[in-house]
mmCIF file of C-alpha atoms in Angstrom:
data_model
loop_
_atom_site.group_PDB
_atom_site.id
_atom_site.type_symbol
_atom_site.label_atom_id
_atom_site.label_comp_id
_atom_site.label_asym_id
_atom_site.label_seq_id
_atom_site.Cartn_x
_atom_site.Cartn_y
_atom_site.Cartn_z
ATOM 1 C CA MET A 15 -22.258 19.767 53.905
ATOM 2 C CA SER A 16 -22.957 17.363 56.776
ATOM 3 C CA GLU A 17 -20.549 14.645 57.850
ATOM 4 C CA GLU A 18 -22.974 11.929 56.735
ATOM 5 C CA THR A 19 -23.302 13.484 53.294
ATOM 6 C CA THR A 20 -19.550 13.766 52.999
ATOM 7 C CA GLN A 21 -19.077 10.123 53.859
ATOM 8 C CA SER A 22 -21.696 9.116 51.311
ATOM 9 C CA VAL A 23 -19.777 10.737 48.507
ATOM 10 C CA LYS A 24 -17.719 8.135 46.675
ATOM 11 C CA ILE A 25 -14.015 8.755 46.695
ATOM 12 C CA ARG A 26 -12.667 8.865 43.153
ATOM 13 C CA LYS A 27 -9.877 6.385 42.739
ATOM 14 C CA GLU A 28 -6.749 7.390 40.888
ATOM 15 C CA PRO A 29 -6.082 4.898 38.055
ATOM 16 C CA LEU A 30 -2.843 2.945 38.190
ATOM 17 C CA VAL A 31 -2.050 3.722 34.556
ATOM 18 C CA HIS A 32 -2.844 6.716 32.348
ATOM 19 C CA ILE A 33 -2.668 6.515 28.551
ATOM 20 C CA ILE A 34 -2.009 9.998 27.214
ATOM 21 C CA LYS A 35 -2.083 11.146 23.606
ATOM 22 C CA ARG A 36 1.248 12.642 22.541
ATOM 23 C CA ALA A 37 1.061 16.152 21.155
ATOM 24 C CA GLU A 38 4.197 15.384 19.177
ATOM 25 C CA ILE A 39 7.211 13.147 19.439
ATOM 26 C CA ALA A 40 10.831 13.829 18.591
ATOM 27 C CA VAL A 41 12.017 12.208 15.398
ATOM 28 C CA TRP A 42 14.795 10.317 17.175
ATOM 29 C CA LYS A 43 12.321 8.899 19.681
ATOM 30 C CA ALA A 44 9.996 7.709 16.917
ATOM 31 C CA ILE A 45 12.903 6.046 15.134
ATOM 32 C CA LEU A 46 14.129 4.472 18.380
ATOM 33 C CA ILE A 47 10.662 3.042 19.119
ATOM 34 C CA ARG A 48 10.517 1.411 15.694
ATOM 35 C CA ILE A 49 14.038 0.004 15.981
ATOM 36 C CA ILE A 50 13.190 -1.520 19.362
ATOM 37 C CA ALA A 51 10.012 -2.996 17.855
ATOM 38 C CA VAL A 52 11.961 -4.676 15.056
ATOM 39 C CA ILE A 53 14.563 -6.035 17.492
ATOM 40 C CA LEU A 54 11.859 -7.452 19.770
ATOM 41 C CA ALA A 55 10.122 -8.987 16.767
ATOM 42 C CA LEU A 56 13.343 -10.723 15.706
ATOM 43 C CA VAL A 57 13.892 -12.002 19.249
ATOM 44 C CA VAL A 58 10.379 -13.433 19.445
ATOM 45 C CA CYS A 59 10.718 -14.957 15.978
ATOM 46 C CA GLY A 60 14.041 -16.485 17.036
ATOM 47 C CA ILE A 61 12.468 -18.108 20.092
ATOM 48 C CA ILE A 62 9.660 -19.552 17.980
ATOM 49 C CA ILE A 63 12.077 -20.814 15.322
ATOM 50 C CA VAL A 64 14.196 -22.628 17.909
ATOM 51 C CA ALA A 65 11.142 -24.031 19.691
ATOM 52 C CA LEU A 66 9.400 -25.341 16.566
ATOM 53 C CA THR A 67 12.246 -26.218 14.207
ATOM 54 C CA GLY A 68 15.503 -26.282 16.159
ATOM 55 C CA TYR A 69 17.243 -24.179 13.510
ATOM 56 C CA ASN A 70 19.628 -21.352 14.325
ATOM 57 C CA PRO A 71 17.563 -18.138 13.982
ATOM 58 C CA LEU A 72 20.545 -16.246 12.564
ATOM 59 C CA GLU A 73 20.797 -18.740 9.719
ATOM 60 C CA VAL A 74 17.099 -18.323 9.030
ATOM 61 C CA TYR A 75 17.445 -14.524 8.967
ATOM 62 C CA ILE A 76 20.406 -14.807 6.603
ATOM 63 C CA GLY A 77 18.260 -17.031 4.390
ATOM 64 C CA LEU A 78 15.541 -14.381 4.526
ATOM 65 C CA ALA A 79 17.960 -11.737 3.260
ATOM 66 C CA ASP A 80 19.347 -14.118 0.660
ATOM 67 C CA GLY A 81 15.877 -14.814 -0.691
ATOM 68 C CA ALA A 82 15.204 -11.119 -1.220
ATOM 69 C CA LEU A 83 18.641 -9.785 -2.187
ATOM 70 C CA GLY A 84 20.958 -12.784 -2.585
ATOM 71 C CA THR A 85 21.463 -12.510 -6.344
ATOM 72 C CA THR A 86 21.177 -9.795 -8.968
ATOM 73 C CA ARG A 87 17.997 -11.364 -10.266
ATOM 74 C CA ARG A 88 16.443 -11.550 -6.805
ATOM 75 C CA THR A 89 17.477 -7.967 -6.079
ATOM 76 C CA TRP A 90 15.812 -6.668 -9.233
ATOM 77 C CA ALA A 91 12.711 -8.744 -8.495
ATOM 78 C CA THR A 92 12.547 -7.178 -5.027
ATOM 79 C CA ILE A 93 13.001 -3.715 -6.530
ATOM 80 C CA LYS A 94 10.228 -4.399 -9.025
ATOM 81 C CA ASP A 95 7.815 -5.691 -6.395
ATOM 82 C CA THR A 96 8.663 -2.816 -4.055
ATOM 83 C CA CYS A 97 8.056 -0.245 -6.777
ATOM 84 C CA THR A 98 4.741 -1.808 -7.770
ATOM 85 C CA LEU A 99 3.498 -1.943 -4.181
ATOM 86 C CA LEU A 100 4.718 1.598 -3.541
ATOM 87 C CA LEU A 101 2.965 2.900 -6.644
ATOM 88 C CA VAL A 102 -0.354 1.391 -5.585
ATOM 89 C CA GLY A 103 0.193 2.834 -2.102
ATOM 90 C CA LEU A 104 0.840 6.270 -3.593
ATOM 91 C CA ALA A 105 -2.486 5.982 -5.421
ATOM 92 C CA LEU A 106 -4.229 5.750 -2.061
ATOM 93 C CA VAL A 107 -2.566 8.813 -0.524
ATOM 94 C CA PRO A 108 -4.746 11.555 -2.087
ATOM 95 C CA ALA A 109 -7.959 9.590 -1.511
ATOM 96 C CA PHE A 110 -7.169 8.674 2.086
ATOM 97 C CA LYS A 111 -6.041 12.229 2.843
ATOM 98 C CA MET A 112 -9.482 13.313 1.661
ATOM 99 C CA ARG A 113 -11.003 10.588 3.869
ATOM 100 C CA PHE A 114 -12.366 8.822 0.823
ATOM 101 C CA TRP A 115 -11.680 5.206 1.678
ATOM 102 C CA ASN A 116 -10.595 3.861 -1.678
ATOM 103 C CA ILE A 117 -10.437 0.085 -1.265
ATOM 104 C CA GLY A 118 -10.558 -0.354 -5.037
ATOM 105 C CA ALA A 119 -6.916 0.131 -6.013
ATOM 106 C CA GLU A 120 -6.761 -3.603 -6.778
ATOM 107 C CA GLY A 121 -9.428 -3.243 -9.455
ATOM 108 C CA GLN A 122 -8.026 0.034 -10.751
ATOM 109 C CA MET A 123 -4.618 -1.568 -11.238
ATOM 110 C CA LEU A 124 -6.215 -4.577 -12.894
ATOM 111 C CA MET A 125 -8.210 -2.465 -15.333
ATOM 112 C CA GLY A 126 -5.083 -0.484 -16.206
ATOM 113 C CA GLY A 127 -3.261 -3.714 -16.974
ATOM 114 C CA CYS A 128 -6.192 -5.037 -18.994
ATOM 115 C CA ALA A 129 -6.283 -1.884 -21.127
ATOM 116 C CA SER A 130 -2.539 -2.194 -21.815
ATOM 117 C CA ALA A 131 -2.915 -5.846 -22.784
ATOM 118 C CA ALA A 132 -5.755 -5.005 -25.183
ATOM 119 C CA ILE A 133 -3.635 -2.418 -26.994
ATOM 120 C CA MET A 134 -0.706 -4.856 -27.172
ATOM 121 C CA ILE A 135 -2.902 -7.559 -28.666
ATOM 122 C CA TYR A 136 -4.890 -5.517 -31.180
ATOM 123 C CA LEU A 137 -2.277 -2.945 -32.242
ATOM 124 C CA GLY A 138 0.970 -4.816 -31.593
ATOM 125 C CA ASP A 139 1.659 -5.443 -35.283
ATOM 126 C CA LYS A 140 0.132 -2.237 -36.606
ATOM 127 C CA VAL A 141 2.094 0.625 -35.008
ATOM 128 C CA PRO A 142 5.741 1.141 -33.979
ATOM 129 C CA THR A 143 6.648 0.095 -30.452
ATOM 130 C CA PRO A 144 7.238 3.657 -29.111
ATOM 131 C CA VAL A 145 3.790 4.717 -30.315
ATOM 132 C CA LEU A 146 2.330 1.469 -29.023
ATOM 133 C CA ILE A 147 3.738 2.040 -25.547
ATOM 134 C CA ILE A 148 2.339 5.582 -25.472
ATOM 135 C CA LEU A 149 -1.085 4.259 -26.480
ATOM 136 C CA MET A 150 -0.836 1.564 -23.831
ATOM 137 C CA LEU A 151 0.024 4.132 -21.180
ATOM 138 C CA LEU A 152 -2.800 6.472 -22.157
ATOM 139 C CA SER A 153 -5.355 3.676 -22.322
ATOM 140 C CA SER A 154 -4.264 2.386 -18.906
ATOM 141 C CA LEU A 155 -4.571 5.816 -17.330
ATOM 142 C CA ALA A 156 -7.997 6.282 -18.932
ATOM 143 C CA ALA A 157 -9.208 2.911 -17.626
ATOM 144 C CA GLY A 158 -7.962 3.700 -14.115
ATOM 145 C CA ILE A 159 -9.568 7.141 -14.174
ATOM 146 C CA ILE A 160 -12.913 5.658 -15.189
ATOM 147 C CA TRP A 161 -12.693 3.001 -12.487
ATOM 148 C CA GLY A 162 -11.868 5.635 -9.884
ATOM 149 C CA VAL A 163 -14.391 8.261 -11.002
ATOM 150 C CA ILE A 164 -17.432 5.958 -11.013
ATOM 151 C CA PRO A 165 -17.572 5.522 -7.202
ATOM 152 C CA ALA A 166 -16.504 9.163 -6.768
ATOM 153 C CA ILE A 167 -19.527 10.418 -8.729
ATOM 154 C CA PHE A 168 -21.888 8.343 -6.616
ATOM 155 C CA LYS A 169 -20.199 9.530 -3.424
ATOM 156 C CA ALA A 170 -20.212 13.175 -4.462
ATOM 157 C CA ASN A 171 -23.838 13.236 -5.567
ATOM 158 C CA TRP A 172 -25.611 10.640 -3.432
ATOM 159 C CA ASN A 173 -23.200 10.091 -0.519
ATOM 160 C CA THR A 174 -22.902 6.358 -1.154
ATOM 161 C CA ASN A 175 -20.575 4.218 0.950
ATOM 162 C CA GLU A 176 -17.267 4.451 -0.914
ATOM 163 C CA THR A 177 -15.718 1.562 0.995
ATOM 164 C CA LEU A 178 -18.286 -0.957 -0.208
ATOM 165 C CA PHE A 179 -18.556 0.627 -3.642
ATOM 166 C CA THR A 180 -14.838 0.527 -4.402
ATOM 167 C CA LEU A 181 -14.538 -2.954 -2.888
ATOM 168 C CA MET A 182 -17.263 -4.294 -5.171
ATOM 169 C CA MET A 183 -15.581 -2.621 -8.145
ATOM 170 C CA ASN A 184 -12.633 -4.947 -7.533
ATOM 171 C CA TYR A 185 -14.801 -7.989 -8.150
ATOM 172 C CA VAL A 186 -16.294 -6.444 -11.277
ATOM 173 C CA ALA A 187 -12.764 -5.802 -12.581
ATOM 174 C CA VAL A 188 -11.752 -9.407 -11.932
ATOM 175 C CA GLN A 189 -14.759 -10.713 -13.850
ATOM 176 C CA LEU A 190 -14.144 -8.332 -16.750
ATOM 177 C CA VAL A 191 -10.558 -9.557 -17.006
ATOM 178 C CA ASN A 192 -11.721 -13.178 -16.890
ATOM 179 C CA PHE A 193 -14.188 -12.371 -19.655
ATOM 180 C CA ALA A 194 -11.426 -10.778 -21.765
ATOM 181 C CA VAL A 195 -9.071 -13.703 -21.186
ATOM 182 C CA THR A 196 -11.551 -16.084 -22.817
ATOM 183 C CA PHE A 197 -11.117 -14.113 -26.061
ATOM 184 C CA TRP A 198 -7.372 -13.645 -25.786
ATOM 185 C CA GLU A 199 -6.345 -17.095 -24.517
ATOM 186 C CA GLY A 200 -3.164 -18.373 -26.131
ATOM 187 C CA ARG A 201 -4.435 -21.923 -26.673
ATOM 188 C CA ALA A 202 -8.079 -22.856 -27.005
ATOM 189 C CA GLY A 203 -9.410 -24.003 -23.661
ATOM 190 C CA SER A 204 -6.305 -22.968 -21.726
ATOM 191 C CA ASN A 205 -8.050 -19.962 -20.164
ATOM 192 C CA VAL A 206 -4.720 -18.104 -20.033
ATOM 193 C CA VAL A 207 -3.456 -15.421 -22.377
ATOM 194 C CA GLY A 208 0.189 -16.421 -22.263
ATOM 195 C CA THR A 209 3.038 -14.079 -23.133
ATOM 196 C CA ILE A 210 1.844 -11.344 -25.502
ATOM 197 C CA ASN A 211 3.956 -10.652 -28.595
ATOM 198 C CA PRO A 212 6.856 -12.931 -27.509
ATOM 199 C CA GLU A 213 8.586 -12.784 -30.884
ATOM 200 C CA THR A 214 8.297 -9.109 -31.752
ATOM 201 C CA LYS A 215 8.209 -7.883 -28.117
ATOM 202 C CA ALA A 216 5.861 -5.154 -29.300
ATOM 203 C CA GLY A 217 4.709 -3.156 -26.304
ATOM 204 C CA TRP A 218 7.469 -4.440 -24.034
ATOM 205 C CA LEU A 219 9.448 -1.841 -22.119
ATOM 206 C CA SER A 220 13.101 -1.969 -23.143
ATOM 207 C CA GLU A 221 15.885 -3.038 -20.807
ATOM 208 C CA ILE A 222 17.563 -0.278 -18.869
ATOM 209 C CA PHE A 223 20.728 -0.143 -16.756
ATOM 210 C CA GLY A 224 21.920 -3.000 -18.958
ATOM 211 C CA LYS A 225 20.081 -5.581 -16.883
ATOM 212 C CA SER A 226 16.324 -5.496 -16.819
ATOM 213 C CA SER A 227 13.215 -3.594 -17.842
ATOM 214 C CA TYR A 228 12.519 -3.346 -14.117
ATOM 215 C CA GLY A 229 14.679 -0.236 -14.142
ATOM 216 C CA TRP A 230 11.693 1.590 -15.604
ATOM 217 C CA HIS A 231 9.738 0.683 -12.491
ATOM 218 C CA LEU A 232 12.399 2.354 -10.369
ATOM 219 C CA ILE A 233 12.594 5.541 -12.430
ATOM 220 C CA ILE A 234 8.853 6.011 -12.893
ATOM 221 C CA VAL A 235 7.907 5.243 -9.297
ATOM 222 C CA LEU A 236 10.547 7.541 -7.814
ATOM 223 C CA ILE A 237 9.286 10.363 -10.051
ATOM 224 C CA VAL A 238 5.677 9.696 -9.026
ATOM 225 C CA THR A 239 6.712 9.608 -5.352
ATOM 226 C CA LEU A 240 8.297 13.051 -5.636
ATOM 227 C CA LEU A 241 5.344 14.434 -7.587
ATOM 228 C CA ILE A 242 2.795 13.166 -5.063
ATOM 229 C CA PHE A 243 4.814 14.663 -2.210
ATOM 230 C CA VAL A 244 4.908 18.053 -3.929
ATOM 231 C CA TYR A 245 1.271 17.812 -5.052
ATOM 232 C CA MET A 246 -0.054 17.046 -1.587
ATOM 233 C CA ARG A 247 2.105 19.532 0.318
ATOM 234 C CA TYR A 248 2.675 22.520 -1.946
ATOM 235 C CA THR A 249 -0.206 22.808 -4.431
ATOM 236 C CA LYS A 250 -3.682 24.296 -4.221
ATOM 237 C CA HIS A 251 -5.229 20.939 -5.070
ATOM 238 C CA GLY A 252 -3.359 19.286 -2.216
ATOM 239 C CA TYR A 253 -4.576 21.984 0.166
ATOM 240 C CA GLU A 254 -8.166 21.489 -0.988
ATOM 241 C CA ILE A 255 -7.870 17.728 -0.460
ATOM 242 C CA ALA A 256 -6.659 18.281 3.103
ATOM 243 C CA VAL A 257 -9.466 20.735 3.876
ATOM 244 C CA VAL A 258 -12.152 18.430 2.475
ATOM 245 C CA GLY A 259 -10.682 15.600 4.520
ATOM 246 C CA GLU A 260 -10.848 17.657 7.710
ATOM 247 C CA SER A 261 -14.387 18.918 7.206
ATOM 248 C CA GLN A 262 -16.572 19.148 4.131
ATOM 249 C CA ASN A 263 -18.619 21.905 5.753
ATOM 250 C CA THR A 264 -15.490 23.960 6.350
ATOM 251 C CA ALA A 265 -14.434 23.343 2.755
ATOM 252 C CA LYS A 266 -17.809 24.543 1.459
ATOM 253 C CA TYR A 267 -17.619 27.617 3.691
ATOM 254 C CA ALA A 268 -14.179 28.367 2.239
ATOM 255 C CA GLY A 269 -15.634 28.236 -1.273
ATOM 256 C CA ILE A 270 -14.186 24.862 -2.260
ATOM 257 C CA ASN A 271 -16.259 22.790 -4.682
ATOM 258 C CA VAL A 272 -16.339 19.561 -2.682
ATOM 259 C CA LYS A 273 -17.907 17.450 -5.433
ATOM 260 C CA LYS A 274 -15.259 18.575 -7.899
ATOM 261 C CA VAL A 275 -12.459 17.803 -5.447
ATOM 262 C CA ILE A 276 -13.805 14.303 -4.739
ATOM 263 C CA ILE A 277 -14.115 13.401 -8.408
ATOM 264 C CA ARG A 278 -10.772 14.983 -9.357
ATOM 265 C CA THR A 279 -8.930 13.268 -6.520
ATOM 266 C CA MET A 280 -10.347 9.835 -7.305
ATOM 267 C CA ALA A 281 -9.452 10.325 -10.961
ATOM 268 C CA LEU A 282 -5.865 10.893 -9.854
ATOM 269 C CA SER A 283 -5.967 7.927 -7.475
ATOM 270 C CA GLY A 284 -7.322 5.604 -10.157
ATOM 271 C CA ALA A 285 -4.785 6.798 -12.724
ATOM 272 C CA ILE A 286 -1.813 6.104 -10.445
ATOM 273 C CA ALA A 287 -3.095 2.644 -9.578
ATOM 274 C CA ALA A 288 -3.637 1.946 -13.274
ATOM 275 C CA LEU A 289 -0.050 3.044 -13.957
ATOM 276 C CA ALA A 290 1.014 0.111 -11.778
ATOM 277 C CA GLY A 291 -1.061 -2.123 -14.042
ATOM 278 C CA PHE A 292 0.669 -0.709 -17.100
ATOM 279 C CA LEU A 293 4.095 -1.424 -15.615
ATOM 280 C CA ALA A 294 3.036 -4.952 -14.667
ATOM 281 C CA VAL A 295 1.968 -5.756 -18.235
ATOM 282 C CA ALA A 296 4.504 -3.761 -20.250
ATOM 283 C CA GLY A 297 7.515 -4.070 -17.986
ATOM 284 C CA ALA A 298 7.190 -7.341 -16.094
ATOM 285 C CA ASP A 299 4.581 -10.004 -16.891
ATOM 286 C CA HIS A 300 3.826 -9.198 -20.552
ATOM 287 C CA THR A 301 0.436 -10.810 -20.084
ATOM 288 C CA ILE A 302 -2.808 -10.261 -18.219
ATOM 289 C CA LYS A 303 -4.649 -12.480 -15.768
ATOM 290 C CA SER A 304 -7.139 -12.038 -12.973
ATOM 291 C CA ASP A 305 -4.411 -12.033 -10.316
ATOM 292 C CA THR A 306 -2.075 -9.573 -12.030
ATOM 293 C CA ALA A 307 -2.626 -7.156 -9.144
ATOM 294 C CA GLY A 308 -1.741 -9.964 -6.710
ATOM 295 C CA GLY A 309 -3.492 -8.449 -3.704
ATOM 296 C CA ARG A 310 -1.326 -5.332 -3.794
ATOM 297 C CA GLY A 311 -4.373 -3.089 -3.590
ATOM 298 C CA PHE A 312 -5.035 -4.390 -0.095
ATOM 299 C CA THR A 313 -1.407 -4.636 1.036
ATOM 300 C CA ALA A 314 -0.933 -1.035 -0.071
ATOM 301 C CA ILE A 315 -3.499 0.027 2.532
ATOM 302 C CA VAL A 316 -1.161 -1.302 5.229
ATOM 303 C CA VAL A 317 1.762 0.525 3.618
ATOM 304 C CA ALA A 318 -0.133 3.813 3.480
ATOM 305 C CA TRP A 319 -1.258 3.685 7.103
ATOM 306 C CA LEU A 320 2.078 2.541 8.485
ATOM 307 C CA ALA A 321 3.727 5.464 6.699
ATOM 308 C CA LYS A 322 0.980 7.868 7.841
ATOM 309 C CA LEU A 323 0.423 8.792 4.185
ATOM 310 C CA ASP A 324 3.969 10.151 3.833
ATOM 311 C CA PRO A 325 5.244 9.216 0.336
ATOM 312 C CA PHE A 326 8.902 8.906 1.318
ATOM 313 C CA THR A 327 8.218 6.811 4.411
ATOM 314 C CA MET A 328 6.147 4.553 2.174
ATOM 315 C CA ILE A 329 9.313 3.621 0.284
ATOM 316 C CA LEU A 330 10.720 2.017 3.431
ATOM 317 C CA MET A 331 7.454 0.313 4.365
ATOM 318 C CA SER A 332 6.968 -1.090 0.859
ATOM 319 C CA PHE A 333 10.501 -2.447 0.827
ATOM 320 C CA LEU A 334 10.056 -4.031 4.250
ATOM 321 C CA LEU A 335 6.886 -5.895 3.268
ATOM 322 C CA VAL A 336 8.329 -7.079 -0.040
ATOM 323 C CA PHE A 337 11.602 -8.070 1.645
ATOM 324 C CA LEU A 338 9.696 -10.229 4.125
ATOM 325 C CA SER A 339 7.485 -11.719 1.434
ATOM 326 C CA ASN A 340 10.263 -12.580 -1.036
ATOM 327 C CA GLY A 341 12.631 -13.733 1.682
ATOM 328 C CA SER A 342 10.008 -16.026 3.196
ATOM 329 C CA VAL A 343 9.855 -18.031 -0.006
ATOM 330 C CA GLN A 344 13.585 -18.734 0.257
ATOM 331 C CA ILE A 345 13.586 -19.865 3.879
ATOM 332 C CA ALA A 346 10.588 -22.105 3.245
ATOM 333 C CA THR A 347 12.627 -23.895 0.566
ATOM 334 C CA GLN A 348 16.079 -23.759 2.164
ATOM 335 C CA PHE A 349 15.011 -25.009 5.584
ATOM 336 C CA ASN A 350 12.238 -27.288 4.364
ATOM 337 C CA LEU A 351 9.615 -25.215 6.137
ATOM 338 C CA ASN A 352 6.089 -24.901 4.862
ATOM 339 C CA ASP A 353 4.595 -21.580 3.880
ATOM 340 C CA ASN A 354 2.788 -21.341 7.201
ATOM 341 C CA MET A 355 6.073 -20.999 9.090
ATOM 342 C CA SER A 356 7.297 -18.202 6.861
ATOM 343 C CA ASP A 357 3.920 -16.495 7.221
ATOM 344 C CA VAL A 358 4.220 -16.767 11.012
ATOM 345 C CA ILE A 359 7.579 -14.976 10.934
ATOM 346 C CA THR A 360 6.207 -12.259 8.648
ATOM 347 C CA GLY A 361 3.091 -11.881 10.783
ATOM 348 C CA ILE A 362 5.043 -11.494 14.036
ATOM 349 C CA ILE A 363 7.288 -8.821 12.566
ATOM 350 C CA LEU A 364 4.302 -6.912 11.180
ATOM 351 C CA PHE A 365 2.496 -7.246 14.514
ATOM 352 C CA PHE A 366 5.371 -5.589 16.355
ATOM 353 C CA ILE A 367 5.714 -2.873 13.717
ATOM 354 C CA LEU A 368 2.007 -2.083 13.910
ATOM 355 C CA GLY A 369 2.069 -2.280 17.703
ATOM 356 C CA CYS A 370 4.904 0.194 18.025
ATOM 357 C CA GLU A 371 2.677 2.848 16.471
ATOM 358 C CA PHE A 372 0.732 2.888 19.735
ATOM 359 C CA PHE A 373 3.828 3.930 21.671
ATOM 360 C CA ALA A 374 4.717 6.475 19.002
ATOM 361 C CA ASN A 375 1.305 8.124 19.352
ATOM 362 C CA TYR A 376 0.619 7.595 23.056
ATOM 363 C CA LYS A 377 2.618 7.536 26.256
ATOM 364 C CA VAL A 378 1.932 5.414 29.313
ATOM 365 C CA GLN A 379 2.055 7.206 32.676
ATOM 366 C CA PHE A 380 1.856 5.335 35.994
ATOM 367 C CA ARG A 381 0.256 6.681 39.156
ATOM 368 C CA LYS A 382 2.578 8.843 41.167
ATOM 369 C CA ARG A 383 3.760 7.703 44.547
ATOM 370 C CA GLY A 384 1.754 8.912 47.493
ATOM 371 C CA VAL A 385 -1.529 9.016 45.562
ATOM 372 C CA LYS A 386 -3.961 6.571 47.122
ATOM 373 C CA ALA A 387 -5.943 4.186 44.988
#
């Protein structure tokens, strides 16, 4: 090669920074990264609190904890909300592992709650409460399965877009509940059902632990968490879900019936989400309304991804989000702050938690000395 040709060749510059995908990271490093993220989030929140309100950040953080766990009643409410959010998140695990983007857990939970309410209303004075609760549970699971299987059938047979399909199913569920409420409204024209069976408490879950019916949330959700963990990691069905999620062609080559797996998995996903609806109606609200799900179907997506679809990690993530949400209500009242301020604090903390995932999955490497740019 001539000297002129050599000079014409552009010299490749070494980048100042390399972003490298981690093959794996030690558990203690991952934990340390997340702890640092939370500490930085609290520092930034503290600076903003002082700058905008002049309050002592430590007092605000104490108020946050008090709002979520300050009394027995608040503690049980936080446990209930955590369990409900966790249960909806668990419903997403099998579907997401299969790479079926189920955005319809909101509607599946709502339909489960609606089915429970219908049984309470029409059979509340006709069958004993234990039988009534069993019927409510079965009807909720059936409603959730139907709501999950419908988009699964279309996906399995005609490869429809499951994200849009399941999202639209949420709106259909809301309208169906609104339609039902017009028939079940407590007072004519009120457009609300009101508490169902307040005198007989037919269909209400009994109190447990001597305090609240919310104890059933804790027991049921912990059992479901363990079952989902075992199902996904140690069963044939869980293996098939993972293979289909990796590659449908590979799954077909291995003799797996992909259509069957898609439909079966979404039936499971819908049933678990509907179980959350059953608990909301039978164990908490004792009524049904269009916002019974309360946006949990969408918040659960954040929980599932933050936990990387690990059921036990989802317990911590669910608690964190509920803790921030319930605590924010308290500090808004105690310090005379509007909801926007409490949302800012929650948003900053979530931003840092989400951001730390980058450093858990990637490492930043700077150019070595002596290497010319």
